[in-house]
Tab-separated table of C-alpha atoms in Angstrom:
chain	number	residue	atom	x	y	z
X	13	MET	CA	198.978	207.020	33.111
X	14	PHE	CA	199.057	203.592	34.753
X	15	ASP	CA	202.277	201.661	35.127
X	16	ARG	CA	201.269	198.044	34.756
X	17	GLY	CA	204.829	196.818	35.174
X	18	PRO	CA	206.929	194.686	32.892
X	19	ASN	CA	205.567	192.230	30.359
X	20	VAL	CA	204.905	188.754	31.663
X	21	GLY	CA	207.116	186.076	30.122
X	22	ILE	CA	207.871	182.429	30.717
X	23	GLU	CA	210.643	181.747	33.236
X	24	VAL	CA	210.473	177.960	33.551
X	25	LEU	CA	208.779	175.114	31.712
X	26	THR	CA	207.375	172.459	34.028
X	27	THR	CA	206.137	168.995	33.149
X	28	TYR	CA	202.544	170.207	32.798
X	29	GLY	CA	202.820	173.968	32.510
X	30	PHE	CA	204.810	177.099	33.132
X	31	VAL	CA	206.263	179.364	35.775
X	32	LEU	CA	205.714	182.956	34.677
X	33	SER	CA	208.125	185.830	35.213
X	34	ASN	CA	205.839	187.099	37.990
X	35	ASN	CA	206.405	183.747	39.812
X	36	VAL	CA	202.904	182.416	39.133
X	37	LYS	CA	202.799	178.680	38.365
X	38	VAL	CA	200.251	177.686	35.715
X	39	GLU	CA	199.454	174.111	34.707
X	40	GLU	CA	197.246	174.917	31.730
X	41	PRO	CA	197.732	176.198	28.180
X	42	VAL	CA	198.293	179.970	28.166
X	43	MET	CA	198.071	182.931	25.830
X	44	LEU	CA	200.332	185.922	26.276
X	45	ILE	CA	198.776	189.037	24.780
X	46	ASN	CA	199.985	192.625	25.098
X	47	GLY	CA	202.234	191.701	28.003
X	48	SER	CA	199.608	189.852	30.045
X	49	CYS	CA	199.019	186.145	30.586
X	50	PHE	CA	195.627	184.498	30.153
X	51	LEU	CA	194.568	180.909	30.745
X	52	TRP	CA	193.655	179.390	27.394
X	53	ASN	CA	190.967	176.765	27.021
X	54	ALA	CA	192.788	175.207	24.084
X	55	PRO	CA	190.795	172.807	21.930
X	56	PRO	CA	191.704	169.125	22.138
X	57	VAL	CA	194.675	167.969	20.106
X	58	ALA	CA	194.138	165.047	17.713
X	59	LYS	CA	196.461	162.284	18.908
X	60	ASP	CA	196.964	160.248	15.747
X	61	SER	CA	197.446	162.889	13.090
X	62	HIS	CA	200.332	164.748	11.493
X	63	LEU	CA	198.146	167.865	11.973
X	64	PRO	CA	197.091	167.612	15.637
X	65	MET	CA	195.405	171.045	15.543
X	66	LYS	CA	193.481	170.349	12.319
X	67	ASP	CA	190.065	170.454	14.017
X	68	TRP	CA	190.630	173.698	15.906
X	69	ASP	CA	187.860	176.227	15.497
X	70	LEU	CA	188.756	179.860	14.839
X	71	ASP	CA	186.491	180.947	17.728
X	72	THR	CA	189.446	180.124	19.982
X	73	PHE	CA	191.269	183.120	18.529
X	74	LYS	CA	188.475	185.745	18.276
X	75	ILE	CA	190.155	187.854	20.960
X	76	PHE	CA	192.704	188.864	18.324
X	77	GLU	CA	189.957	190.711	16.445
X	78	LEU	CA	189.323	192.856	19.523
X	79	ILE	CA	192.734	193.671	20.966
X	80	SER	CA	194.645	196.825	20.214
X	81	PRO	CA	197.391	197.143	19.340
X	82	LYS	CA	197.460	193.950	17.323
X	83	PRO	CA	200.631	191.884	17.606
X	84	GLU	CA	203.092	191.756	14.719
X	85	ILE	CA	203.547	188.043	15.280
X	86	ILE	CA	202.032	185.192	17.251
X	87	MET	CA	204.267	182.392	18.474
X	88	PHE	CA	202.599	179.001	18.761
X	89	GLY	CA	204.191	176.552	21.181
X	90	THR	CA	202.907	173.167	20.052
X	91	GLY	CA	203.873	171.136	23.128
X	92	LYS	CA	206.781	168.755	23.541
X	93	ASN	CA	207.028	168.132	19.793
X	94	PHE	CA	206.756	170.408	16.800
X	95	ALA	CA	203.433	170.298	14.954
X	96	PRO	CA	202.460	172.478	11.996
X	97	ILE	CA	199.670	174.992	12.447
X	98	PRO	CA	196.814	174.243	10.015
X	99	GLU	CA	196.346	176.455	6.986
X	100	HIS	CA	192.935	177.807	8.088
X	101	ILE	CA	194.492	179.205	11.282
X	102	ARG	CA	197.460	180.699	9.402
X	103	LYS	CA	195.083	182.379	6.913
X	104	TYR	CA	192.966	183.766	9.753
X	105	PHE	CA	195.958	185.512	11.313
X	106	PHE	CA	197.233	186.656	7.907
X	107	LYS	CA	193.892	188.434	7.320
X	108	LEU	CA	194.384	190.198	10.664
X	109	GLY	CA	197.885	191.277	9.617
X	110	VAL	CA	199.611	188.996	12.139
X	111	GLN	CA	202.537	186.744	11.190
X	112	VAL	CA	202.451	183.168	12.497
X	113	ASP	CA	205.405	181.152	13.709
X	114	GLN	CA	205.295	177.746	15.345
X	115	MET	CA	207.835	175.733	17.262
X	116	ASN	CA	207.828	173.203	20.037
X	117	THR	CA	206.948	174.952	23.284
X	118	LYS	CA	210.517	174.972	24.626
X	119	HIS	CA	211.818	176.954	21.651
X	120	ALA	CA	208.672	179.064	21.243
X	121	THR	CA	208.814	180.336	24.841
X	122	ALA	CA	212.476	181.301	24.477
X	123	THR	CA	211.785	183.103	21.192
X	124	TYR	CA	208.770	184.877	22.701
X	125	ASN	CA	210.856	186.111	25.632
X	126	VAL	CA	213.561	187.494	23.310
X	127	LEU	CA	211.057	189.259	21.040
X	128	ALA	CA	209.164	190.725	24.003
X	129	GLU	CA	212.436	191.914	25.571
X	130	GLU	CA	213.277	193.649	22.281
X	131	GLY	CA	209.989	195.538	22.532
X	132	ARG	CA	208.293	193.765	19.634
X	133	ARG	CA	204.506	193.419	19.606
X	134	VAL	CA	204.423	189.665	20.073
X	135	ALA	CA	201.651	187.361	21.265
X	136	ALA	CA	201.832	183.687	22.120
X	137	ALA	CA	199.693	180.589	22.462
X	138	PHE	CA	201.550	177.883	24.371
X	139	LEU	CA	200.557	174.298	24.999
X	140	PRO	CA	202.312	172.630	27.958
X	141	LEU	CA	205.014	170.057	27.239
X	142	ASN	CA	202.726	167.277	28.458
X	143	GLU	CA	198.976	166.992	28.952
X	144	LYS	CA	197.704	166.155	32.401
X	145	GLU	CA	196.067	162.779	32.565
X	146	ASN	CA	192.593	162.594	34.008
X	147	LYS	CA	193.251	162.234	37.739
X	148	THR	CA	189.858	160.792	38.600
X	149	LYS	CA	190.267	157.022	38.620
X	150	GLN	CA	187.452	154.726	39.583
């Protein structure tokens, strides 16, 4: 009925964000769902913990209860370094029937692009390689 064009992927990683395959530059965390990109108000990451996402609330992911079709897998890009996804988030996606994989953002974006190109139902939640520092100095 409507041709919405090709799926949006990640073309380039920048210091603080991404350049999408539609040439849009984004300097925020993003979610890629059903071929579209959305800005993601990701919860803060705990700096001094081996589980930096341990305090994340599941409300961040409620959209996955509403979308159809559901993805087979969600790729988490955890920033510059690998960080494990906490058990409560993994269980949440398991209950929805969605597999979870996590990698540093560089590898997660490449894997997402390959899976999307293969026609797989894949979603993604990517943190930028680096967080922007607060630019307002007094």
